[in-house]
Coordinates of C-alpha atoms in Angstrom, one line a residue:
X203 CA -55.8 -9.9 14.5
X204 CA -53.7 -12.5 12.8
X205 CA -50.1 -11.7 12.0
X206 CA -48.5 -12.8 8.7
X207 CA -45.8 -15.5 9.0
X208 CA -42.3 -14.2 8.4
X209 CA -38.7 -15.4 8.3
X210 CA -35.9 -13.6 10.1
X211 CA -32.3 -13.1 9.0
X212 CA -29.8 -12.0 11.6
X213 CA -26.8 -11.1 9.5
X214 CA -24.6 -8.3 8.2
X215 CA -25.6 -5.8 5.6
X216 CA -23.8 -6.3 2.2
X217 CA -24.1 -3.1 0.1
X218 CA -23.5 -5.1 -3.1
X219 CA -26.7 -7.1 -2.4
X220 CA -24.8 -10.3 -3.0
X221 CA -24.7 -11.9 0.5
X222 CA -25.9 -11.6 4.0
X223 CA -29.4 -10.2 4.8
X224 CA -29.9 -8.7 1.4
X225 CA -29.4 -12.1 -0.3
X226 CA -31.6 -13.8 2.3
X227 CA -34.4 -11.4 1.7
X228 CA -34.2 -11.7 -2.0
X229 CA -34.1 -15.5 -1.8
X230 CA -37.1 -15.6 0.4
X231 CA -39.0 -13.3 -1.9
X232 CA -38.3 -15.7 -4.7
X233 CA -39.7 -18.6 -2.6
X234 CA -42.8 -16.6 -1.7
X235 CA -41.9 -15.8 1.9
X236 CA -42.0 -12.4 3.7
X237 CA -38.6 -11.7 5.1
X238 CA -37.4 -9.5 7.9
X239 CA -33.9 -8.6 9.0
X240 CA -31.8 -7.5 12.0
X241 CA -28.4 -6.1 11.2
X242 CA -25.4 -7.5 13.1
X243 CA -22.8 -5.3 11.2
X244 CA -22.3 -2.8 8.4
X245 CA -19.7 -3.7 5.9
X246 CA -17.7 -1.9 3.3
X247 CA -17.3 -4.2 0.3
X248 CA -17.5 -4.5 -3.4
X249 CA -17.1 -7.2 -6.0
X250 CA -13.4 -7.6 -4.9
X251 CA -14.3 -8.5 -1.3
X252 CA -14.8 -7.0 2.2
X253 CA -12.8 -3.9 3.0
X254 CA -14.2 -3.1 6.4
X255 CA -16.7 -4.2 9.1
X256 CA -18.4 -2.2 11.8
X257 CA -20.3 -4.2 14.4
X258 CA -23.9 -3.2 15.3
X259 CA -24.4 -1.3 18.5
X260 CA -25.5 -3.9 21.0
X261 CA -28.3 -2.0 22.7
X262 CA -29.9 -1.2 19.3
X263 CA -29.6 -4.8 18.3
X264 CA -31.3 -6.0 21.5
X265 CA -34.1 -3.4 21.1
X266 CA -34.6 -4.4 17.4
X267 CA -35.0 -8.1 18.2
X268 CA -37.5 -7.4 21.0
X269 CA -39.4 -4.8 18.9
X270 CA -39.8 -7.2 16.0
X271 CA -41.5 -9.8 18.2
X272 CA -44.5 -7.5 18.6
X273 CA -45.4 -8.6 15.1
X274 CA -45.4 -12.2 16.1
X275 CA -42.8 -15.0 16.3
X276 CA -40.7 -15.8 13.3
X277 CA -41.4 -19.0 11.4
X278 CA -37.6 -19.7 11.2
X279 CA -34.4 -17.8 11.9
X280 CA -31.3 -17.7 9.8
X281 CA -28.1 -16.5 11.5
X282 CA -25.2 -15.4 9.4
X283 CA -22.2 -13.2 10.3
X284 CA -21.7 -12.4 14.0
X285 CA -19.4 -9.4 14.2
X286 CA -18.6 -9.3 17.9
X287 CA -18.8 -11.5 21.1
X288 CA -21.4 -9.1 22.6
X289 CA -23.5 -9.4 19.5
X290 CA -23.2 -13.2 19.6
X291 CA -24.4 -13.1 23.2
X292 CA -27.6 -11.2 22.3
X293 CA -28.2 -13.5 19.3
X294 CA -27.7 -16.6 21.4
X295 CA -30.1 -15.4 24.0
X296 CA -32.7 -14.5 21.4
X297 CA -32.7 -17.9 19.5
X298 CA -32.5 -19.9 22.8
X299 CA -35.9 -18.4 23.6
X300 CA -37.5 -19.3 20.3
X301 CA -39.3 -22.5 19.3
X302 CA -38.9 -22.1 15.5
X303 CA -36.3 -23.8 13.4
X304 CA -32.9 -22.1 13.4
X305 CA -30.2 -22.3 10.7
X306 CA -26.7 -21.0 11.4
X307 CA -24.4 -20.2 8.6
X308 CA -21.1 -19.5 10.5
X309 CA -19.4 -17.0 8.2
X310 CA -16.0 -17.0 9.9
X311 CA -14.2 -17.1 6.6
X312 CA -15.5 -16.1 3.2
X313 CA -15.3 -18.4 0.2
X314 CA -12.2 -16.6 -1.2
X315 CA -10.3 -17.4 2.0
X316 CA -10.3 -14.0 3.7
X317 CA -11.3 -13.6 7.3
X318 CA -12.8 -10.1 7.6
X319 CA -14.4 -10.8 11.0
X320 CA -12.2 -13.6 12.3
X321 CA -13.1 -15.5 15.5
X322 CA -15.1 -12.9 17.5
X323 CA -17.7 -15.4 18.6
X324 CA -15.7 -17.0 21.4
X325 CA -15.7 -20.7 21.9
X326 CA -18.6 -20.8 24.4
X327 CA -20.9 -18.6 22.4
X328 CA -20.2 -20.6 19.2
X329 CA -21.1 -23.7 21.1
X330 CA -24.4 -22.2 22.3
X331 CA -25.4 -21.2 18.8
X332 CA -24.3 -24.6 17.4
X333 CA -26.4 -26.5 19.9
X334 CA -29.5 -24.4 19.4
X335 CA -29.4 -24.6 15.6
X336 CA -31.5 -27.2 13.8
X337 CA -29.0 -27.0 10.9
X338 CA -25.5 -25.7 10.6
X339 CA -24.3 -24.9 7.1
X340 CA -20.5 -24.4 7.2
X341 CA -17.9 -24.6 4.4
X342 CA -14.8 -26.6 5.2
X343 CA -12.7 -23.6 6.2
X344 CA -15.4 -22.4 8.7
X345 CA -15.9 -25.8 10.2
X346 CA -12.2 -26.4 10.5
X347 CA -11.8 -23.1 12.4
X348 CA -14.7 -23.6 14.7
X349 CA -13.8 -27.2 15.5
X350 CA -10.0 -26.6 15.6
X351 CA -9.4 -29.4 13.1
X352 CA -6.8 -29.7 10.3
X353 CA -8.1 -28.9 6.8
X354 CA -9.8 -31.6 4.9
X355 CA -9.9 -31.3 1.1
X356 CA -10.8 -34.6 -0.6
X357 CA -13.0 -37.7 -0.1
X358 CA -15.4 -38.5 2.8
X359 CA -15.1 -36.5 6.1
X360 CA -12.4 -38.0 8.3
X361 CA -13.4 -39.8 11.5
X362 CA -12.0 -37.0 13.6
X363 CA -14.3 -34.5 11.8
X364 CA -17.4 -36.7 12.3
X365 CA -16.6 -37.3 15.9
X366 CA -16.0 -33.7 16.6
X367 CA -19.2 -32.5 14.9
X368 CA -21.3 -35.1 16.8
X369 CA -19.7 -34.6 20.2
X370 CA -19.6 -30.8 20.1
X371 CA -22.5 -29.8 18.0
X372 CA -25.0 -32.6 17.8
X373 CA -24.8 -34.7 20.9
X374 CA -27.1 -32.5 23.1
X375 CA -29.7 -31.9 20.4
X376 CA -32.7 -33.6 19.0
X377 CA -32.2 -36.5 16.5
X378 CA -33.4 -34.4 13.5
X379 CA -30.6 -31.8 13.9
X380 CA -27.8 -31.8 11.3
X381 CA -24.7 -30.2 10.0
X382 CA -24.0 -29.7 6.3
X383 CA -20.3 -29.3 5.5
X384 CA -20.3 -27.7 2.1
X385 CA -17.8 -28.7 -0.6
X386 CA -17.8 -25.8 -2.9
X387 CA -14.3 -24.6 -1.9
X388 CA -12.8 -28.1 -2.0
X389 CA -11.2 -29.9 -5.0
X390 CA -12.3 -32.6 -7.5
X391 CA -14.6 -33.1 -10.4
X392 CA -17.6 -33.0 -8.1
X393 CA -18.7 -30.6 -5.3
X394 CA -19.9 -32.7 -2.4
X395 CA -21.9 -31.4 0.6
X396 CA -21.7 -33.8 3.5
X397 CA -24.9 -34.1 5.6
X398 CA -24.0 -35.3 9.1
X399 CA -26.4 -36.2 11.9
X400 CA -25.9 -38.1 15.2
X401 CA -26.3 -41.4 13.2
X402 CA -25.9 -40.6 9.5
X403 CA -23.3 -39.4 7.1
X404 CA -24.6 -38.8 3.6
X405 CA -23.0 -37.2 0.5
X406 CA -25.0 -34.7 -1.7
X407 CA -23.1 -34.5 -4.9
X408 CA -23.2 -31.9 -7.6
X409 CA -21.2 -31.3 -10.8
X410 CA -18.5 -28.8 -10.0
X411 CA -18.9 -25.5 -11.8
X412 CA -15.9 -23.7 -13.3
X413 CA -16.4 -20.6 -11.2
X414 CA -17.6 -19.5 -7.7
X415 CA -19.9 -16.7 -6.8
X416 CA -20.4 -14.3 -3.9
X417 CA -23.3 -15.1 -1.6
X418 CA -23.8 -18.8 -2.4
X419 CA -23.7 -19.7 1.3
X420 CA -26.4 -17.1 2.1
X421 CA -28.7 -18.5 -0.6
X422 CA -28.1 -22.1 0.6
X423 CA -28.8 -21.2 4.2
X424 CA -31.9 -19.1 3.5
X425 CA -33.4 -21.8 1.3
X426 CA -32.9 -24.2 4.2
X427 CA -34.6 -21.9 6.7
X428 CA -37.6 -21.4 4.4
X429 CA -38.1 -25.1 3.9
X430 CA -37.7 -25.9 7.6
X431 CA -40.3 -23.3 8.3
X432 CA -42.7 -25.2 6.0
X433 CA -42.1 -28.5 7.9
X434 CA -39.7 -30.2 5.4
X435 CA -37.0 -32.5 6.8
X436 CA -33.5 -31.1 7.2
X437 CA -32.3 -33.5 4.5
X438 CA -35.0 -32.3 2.1
X439 CA -34.2 -28.7 2.9
X440 CA -30.4 -29.3 2.3
X441 CA -31.1 -31.0 -1.0
X442 CA -33.2 -28.2 -2.4
X443 CA -30.7 -25.6 -1.1
X444 CA -27.9 -27.3 -2.9
X445 CA -29.9 -27.3 -6.1
X446 CA -30.8 -23.6 -5.9
X447 CA -27.3 -22.5 -4.8
X448 CA -25.8 -24.5 -7.8
X449 CA -28.2 -22.8 -10.2
X450 CA -27.5 -19.4 -8.6
X451 CA -23.8 -19.8 -9.1
X452 CA -24.2 -21.0 -12.7
X453 CA -26.4 -18.0 -13.5
X454 CA -24.5 -15.5 -11.3
X455 CA -24.9 -11.8 -12.0
X456 CA -22.0 -9.5 -12.5
X457 CA -21.8 -6.8 -9.8
X458 CA -18.5 -5.3 -10.9
X459 CA -15.1 -6.4 -12.2
X460 CA -14.6 -8.9 -9.4
X461 CA -16.7 -11.9 -8.3
X462 CA -20.3 -12.1 -9.5
X463 CA -23.2 -12.4 -7.1
X464 CA -25.1 -15.7 -6.8
X465 CA -28.5 -15.2 -8.5
X466 CA -31.2 -15.6 -5.8
X467 CA -34.1 -16.3 -8.2
X468 CA -32.2 -18.6 -10.6
X469 CA -34.3 -21.2 -12.5
X470 CA -32.9 -24.6 -11.7
X471 CA -33.0 -27.5 -14.1
X472 CA -31.6 -31.1 -14.3
X473 CA -28.0 -29.8 -14.7
X474 CA -28.3 -28.4 -11.2
X475 CA -29.7 -31.5 -9.5
X476 CA -27.6 -32.9 -6.7
X477 CA -27.5 -36.7 -6.4
X478 CA -27.6 -38.8 -3.2
X479 CA -25.8 -42.1 -3.7
X480 CA -27.1 -45.3 -2.1
X481 CA -25.0 -46.6 0.8
X482 CA -21.9 -48.1 -0.8
X483 CA -22.5 -46.5 -4.1
X484 CA -19.7 -44.4 -5.6
X485 CA -20.1 -40.6 -5.9
X486 CA -19.5 -41.2 -9.6
X487 CA -22.8 -41.3 -11.5
X488 CA -23.8 -44.7 -12.9
X489 CA -24.7 -45.3 -16.5
X490 CA -28.2 -44.2 -17.5
X491 CA -31.0 -46.7 -17.8
X492 CA -32.4 -47.1 -21.3
X493 CA -34.6 -44.2 -22.5
X494 CA -38.3 -44.7 -23.1
X495 CA -39.2 -45.6 -26.7
X496 CA -42.4 -43.5 -26.8
X497 CA -44.4 -40.8 -25.1
X498 CA -46.0 -41.6 -21.7
X499 CA -49.2 -39.6 -21.6
X500 CA -52.2 -41.4 -19.9
X501 CA -50.6 -44.1 -17.7
X502 CA -53.1 -46.4 -15.9
X503 CA -51.8 -48.5 -13.0
X504 CA -53.8 -51.8 -12.8
X505 CA -53.8 -54.9 -10.5
X506 CA -53.8 -57.9 -12.9
X507 CA -53.1 -59.2 -16.4
X508 CA -56.8 -59.1 -17.4
X509 CA -56.7 -55.3 -16.9
X510 CA -53.6 -55.1 -19.0
X511 CA -55.3 -57.0 -21.9
X512 CA -58.3 -54.7 -21.7
X513 CA -56.3 -51.5 -21.7
X514 CA -54.3 -52.7 -24.7
X515 CA -57.5 -53.4 -26.6
X516 CA -58.7 -49.9 -25.7
X517 CA -55.6 -48.2 -27.1
X518 CA -53.5 -47.5 -24.0
X519 CA -49.8 -47.8 -24.7
X520 CA -48.2 -47.1 -21.3
X521 CA -49.4 -49.3 -18.5
X522 CA -48.1 -50.3 -15.0
X523 CA -48.9 -53.8 -13.6
X524 CA -49.0 -53.5 -9.8
X525 CA -49.8 -56.9 -8.2
X526 CA -49.8 -56.8 -4.5
X527 CA -51.4 -60.0 -3.3
X528 CA -50.0 -62.8 -5.4
X529 CA -46.7 -64.8 -5.0
X530 CA -44.8 -67.7 -6.6
X531 CA -46.1 -69.4 -9.7
X532 CA -49.3 -67.4 -9.9
X533 CA -47.5 -64.1 -9.8
X534 CA -45.0 -65.2 -12.5
X535 CA -47.9 -66.4 -14.7
X536 CA -49.7 -63.1 -14.4
X537 CA -46.5 -61.1 -15.3
X538 CA -45.7 -63.4 -18.2
X539 CA -49.2 -63.1 -19.6
X540 CA -49.2 -59.4 -19.4
X541 CA -45.7 -59.1 -20.9
X542 CA -46.6 -61.4 -23.8
X543 CA -49.7 -59.4 -24.6
X544 CA -47.8 -56.1 -24.5
X545 CA -45.2 -57.4 -26.9
X546 CA -47.9 -58.1 -29.5
X547 CA -49.0 -54.4 -29.6
X548 CA -46.3 -52.2 -31.2
X549 CA -45.3 -49.2 -29.1
X550 CA -46.5 -50.6 -25.8
X551 CA -44.5 -49.6 -22.7
X552 CA -45.5 -52.0 -19.8
X553 CA -43.9 -51.5 -16.5
X554 CA -43.9 -54.1 -13.7
X555 CA -44.2 -52.6 -10.2
X556 CA -41.8 -54.0 -7.6
X557 CA -41.3 -57.5 -8.9
X558 CA -38.0 -56.9 -10.7
X559 CA -36.9 -60.6 -10.7
X560 CA -40.0 -61.8 -12.4
X561 CA -39.9 -58.8 -14.8
X562 CA -36.4 -59.7 -15.9
X563 CA -37.4 -63.4 -16.3
X564 CA -40.4 -62.5 -18.4
X565 CA -38.4 -60.0 -20.6
X566 CA -40.6 -57.0 -19.5
X567 CA -40.2 -53.6 -21.0
X568 CA -39.6 -51.9 -17.7
X569 CA -39.8 -51.9 -13.9
X570 CA -41.2 -49.3 -11.5
X571 CA -39.7 -49.1 -8.0
X572 CA -40.5 -47.2 -4.9
X573 CA -38.0 -45.5 -2.7
X574 CA -37.8 -48.5 -0.3
X575 CA -37.3 -50.9 -3.1
X576 CA -34.1 -49.4 -4.5
X577 CA -32.3 -50.5 -1.4
X578 CA -33.1 -54.2 -2.1
X579 CA -33.4 -54.5 -5.9
X580 CA -30.5 -55.6 -8.0
X581 CA -30.2 -52.4 -10.0
X582 CA -27.2 -53.5 -12.1
X583 CA -29.1 -56.7 -13.0
X584 CA -32.1 -54.6 -14.2
X585 CA -29.8 -52.4 -16.2
X586 CA -27.9 -55.3 -17.7
X587 CA -31.2 -56.9 -18.8
X588 CA -32.0 -53.8 -20.7
X589 CA -35.2 -52.9 -18.8
X590 CA -36.3 -49.4 -18.4
X591 CA -36.6 -48.1 -14.8
X592 CA -39.2 -45.7 -13.3
X593 CA -38.8 -44.4 -9.7
X594 CA -41.3 -42.9 -7.3
X595 CA -40.3 -39.7 -5.5
X596 CA -42.1 -37.4 -3.1
X597 CA -39.5 -35.0 -1.7
X598 CA -36.3 -33.2 -2.8
X599 CA -34.1 -35.7 -1.1
X600 CA -35.9 -38.6 -2.9
X601 CA -35.4 -36.7 -6.2
X602 CA -31.7 -36.5 -5.4
X603 CA -31.7 -40.3 -4.6
X604 CA -33.5 -41.0 -7.9
X605 CA -31.0 -38.8 -9.8
X606 CA -28.1 -40.9 -8.3
X607 CA -29.6 -43.9 -10.1
X608 CA -30.2 -42.3 -13.5
X609 CA -33.6 -43.9 -14.2
X610 CA -35.7 -43.8 -17.4
X611 CA -38.4 -41.6 -15.8
X612 CA -39.2 -40.1 -12.4
X613 CA -42.6 -40.1 -10.9
X614 CA -43.7 -37.1 -8.6
X615 CA -46.5 -37.3 -6.1
X616 CA -48.9 -37.4 -4.6
X617 CA -50.2 -34.5 -6.6
X618 CA -53.5 -34.5 -4.8
X619 CA -54.8 -36.2 -1.7
X620 CA -55.4 -39.9 -2.2
X621 CA -57.4 -42.4 -0.3
X622 CA -56.0 -45.5 -1.9
X623 CA -53.2 -45.9 0.8
X624 CA -51.8 -44.0 3.7
X625 CA -49.3 -41.5 2.5
X626 CA -46.8 -39.8 4.9
X627 CA -46.2 -37.1 2.2
X628 CA -48.0 -33.9 1.7
X629 CA -49.8 -33.4 -1.6
X630 CA -47.6 -31.4 -4.0
X631 CA -50.3 -29.4 -5.8
X632 CA -50.0 -28.1 -9.3
X633 CA -47.6 -25.2 -8.4
X634 CA -45.0 -27.4 -6.8
X635 CA -45.5 -30.1 -9.4
X636 CA -44.6 -27.5 -12.1
X637 CA -41.6 -26.4 -10.2
X638 CA -40.2 -29.9 -9.6
X639 CA -40.9 -30.9 -13.2
X640 CA -38.7 -27.9 -14.2
X641 CA -35.9 -29.2 -11.9
X642 CA -36.0 -32.6 -13.7
X643 CA -36.1 -31.2 -17.2
X644 CA -34.8 -31.7 -19.8
X645 CA -33.0 -34.9 -18.5
X646 CA -36.0 -36.9 -17.2
X647 CA -39.5 -37.5 -18.4
X648 CA -41.8 -36.8 -15.4
X649 CA -44.9 -38.8 -14.4
X650 CA -47.4 -37.1 -12.1
X651 CA -49.2 -39.5 -9.7
X652 CA -51.6 -39.5 -6.8
X653 CA -55.3 -38.6 -6.6
X654 CA -55.5 -37.5 -10.2
X655 CA -59.1 -37.7 -11.6
X656 CA -60.1 -37.3 -15.2
X657 CA -61.4 -33.8 -14.4
X658 CA -57.9 -32.8 -13.2
X659 CA -56.0 -34.4 -16.0
X660 CA -55.9 -31.3 -18.3
X661 CA -54.6 -29.1 -15.5
X662 CA -51.9 -31.7 -14.7
X663 CA -50.9 -31.9 -18.4
X664 CA -50.6 -28.1 -18.4
X665 CA -47.7 -28.3 -15.8
X666 CA -45.5 -29.8 -18.5
X667 CA -45.1 -33.3 -17.1
X668 CA -44.8 -36.2 -19.6
X669 CA -47.6 -38.3 -18.2
X670 CA -50.2 -38.9 -15.5
X671 CA -50.4 -42.2 -13.7
X672 CA -54.0 -43.0 -12.5
X673 CA -55.4 -45.9 -10.5
X674 CA -59.0 -45.4 -9.3
X675 CA -59.9 -43.1 -12.2
X676 CA -59.9 -46.3 -14.3
X677 CA -60.2 -49.3 -12.0
X678 CA -63.0 -47.8 -9.9
X679 CA -64.8 -46.1 -12.8
X680 CA -68.4 -47.0 -13.4
X681 CA -67.6 -47.4 -17.1
X682 CA -63.8 -48.1 -17.3
X683 CA -63.8 -48.1 -21.1
X684 CA -65.6 -44.8 -21.3
X685 CA -63.1 -43.4 -18.7
X686 CA -60.2 -44.6 -20.9
X687 CA -61.7 -43.1 -24.0
X688 CA -62.1 -39.7 -22.3
X689 CA -58.6 -39.9 -20.8
X690 CA -57.0 -40.6 -24.2
X691 CA -58.8 -37.7 -25.8
X692 CA -57.2 -35.5 -23.1
X693 CA -53.8 -37.1 -23.2
X694 CA -53.0 -39.8 -25.8
X695 CA -50.4 -42.3 -24.7
X696 CA -48.7 -43.7 -27.8
X697 CA -45.5 -42.5 -29.4
X698 CA -47.7 -41.3 -32.3
X699 CA -50.7 -39.5 -30.7
X700 CA -52.7 -39.8 -34.0
X701 CA -52.4 -43.6 -33.6
X702 CA -53.7 -43.4 -30.1
X703 CA -56.7 -41.4 -31.2
X704 CA -57.5 -43.7 -34.0
X705 CA -57.5 -46.7 -31.6
X706 CA -60.1 -45.2 -29.3

């Protein structure tokens, strides 16, 4: 008999439903996961805050944890409020025996500054939980209390904080382990979560909302647990968690006259996107790249200028020239020829892949870059030259990186398995493509890419994306012109779709 995968929250019961295990279970249900719960404490609380806490009876807690395992191992564990040192000992023993990802949200202090269950963990027990956790999600008050450090309100984390987090929480762990110090209760125009590993310190920046909401930390941590259970990296999990928590606060639900509850099934959009600045880039958002002048639609990616000329003749208006083998004068000649031909066809949007210097020199319409390329390309020069910018993304963290650069469009993929090149990323599928497209709307046009055949194009279009980039569906077609004609009937690519149809 096969057991159904489940997630486990070990946390307090919140009768308002706004935080703790009730918020975890609701968040997981919204993400499509089955959740289970073990109660560490009963609380008396309402929209004004916690009025009382009663720790769980330790023997019952121990029996509950053991009994649950008869249904199989959890896919991930999220730990929240620990109400007593004896409870902490039981929880520590339990998670130390598990192999699954563990997320610890150390709720020593609530977001409003109260401390209803102050430091019952004990220093050694807190250290054990910290060193077992794959991810610790603490607000600044909680981290300050646990690390015994002075408060830090503004700017990047001080060296003392980074050193303490690494030496006390991360040093003994695997390289993938991380701490996210959340910035919702700090000051400033932006709310910045700091992602800290043994070797990296990265800011995840969101626009600060004018209000807070009860349970945002629970939503954040439970999203992280779900995505770690699915095999996503800690950074990807943290990026999506910040997005969803932000949307949940923005769409918070009134639970009484006090603070509202974070909405666990909030629908995120581009206003909720966190951005991940490049090293040395300011947390302030840069100016936007120029907007596209037309629709995207059917978007072939081709290897040389001859292909560009043929596609223009066949009525395609959005094209990417991706030259991989040529260099020097021959490369520049190919790009100049393609750019000149595109200029002669009104409404054409020709993007040059990777070769941004040559694209600027030739006066191209736009450039398309991959994630590795943004670290070496002169993005200000591309912007100053007036070129549009398209960026490839494959994960939530890469979406956050793209959002930090404010491109003209964002590509998501691979949608389906592709054999054209080795891809370290899992295929998104149509359901995730739809969801991520919603995250990027309405700010960014979205291009779907990766393994898309003509037979799949209608289904891809139904997800709401702005266009579909294809390679082999054209360049490896038995009859490329017929393939283009069929594609343009499914998805015209000009600003005026009637023009595109007339040109087929």
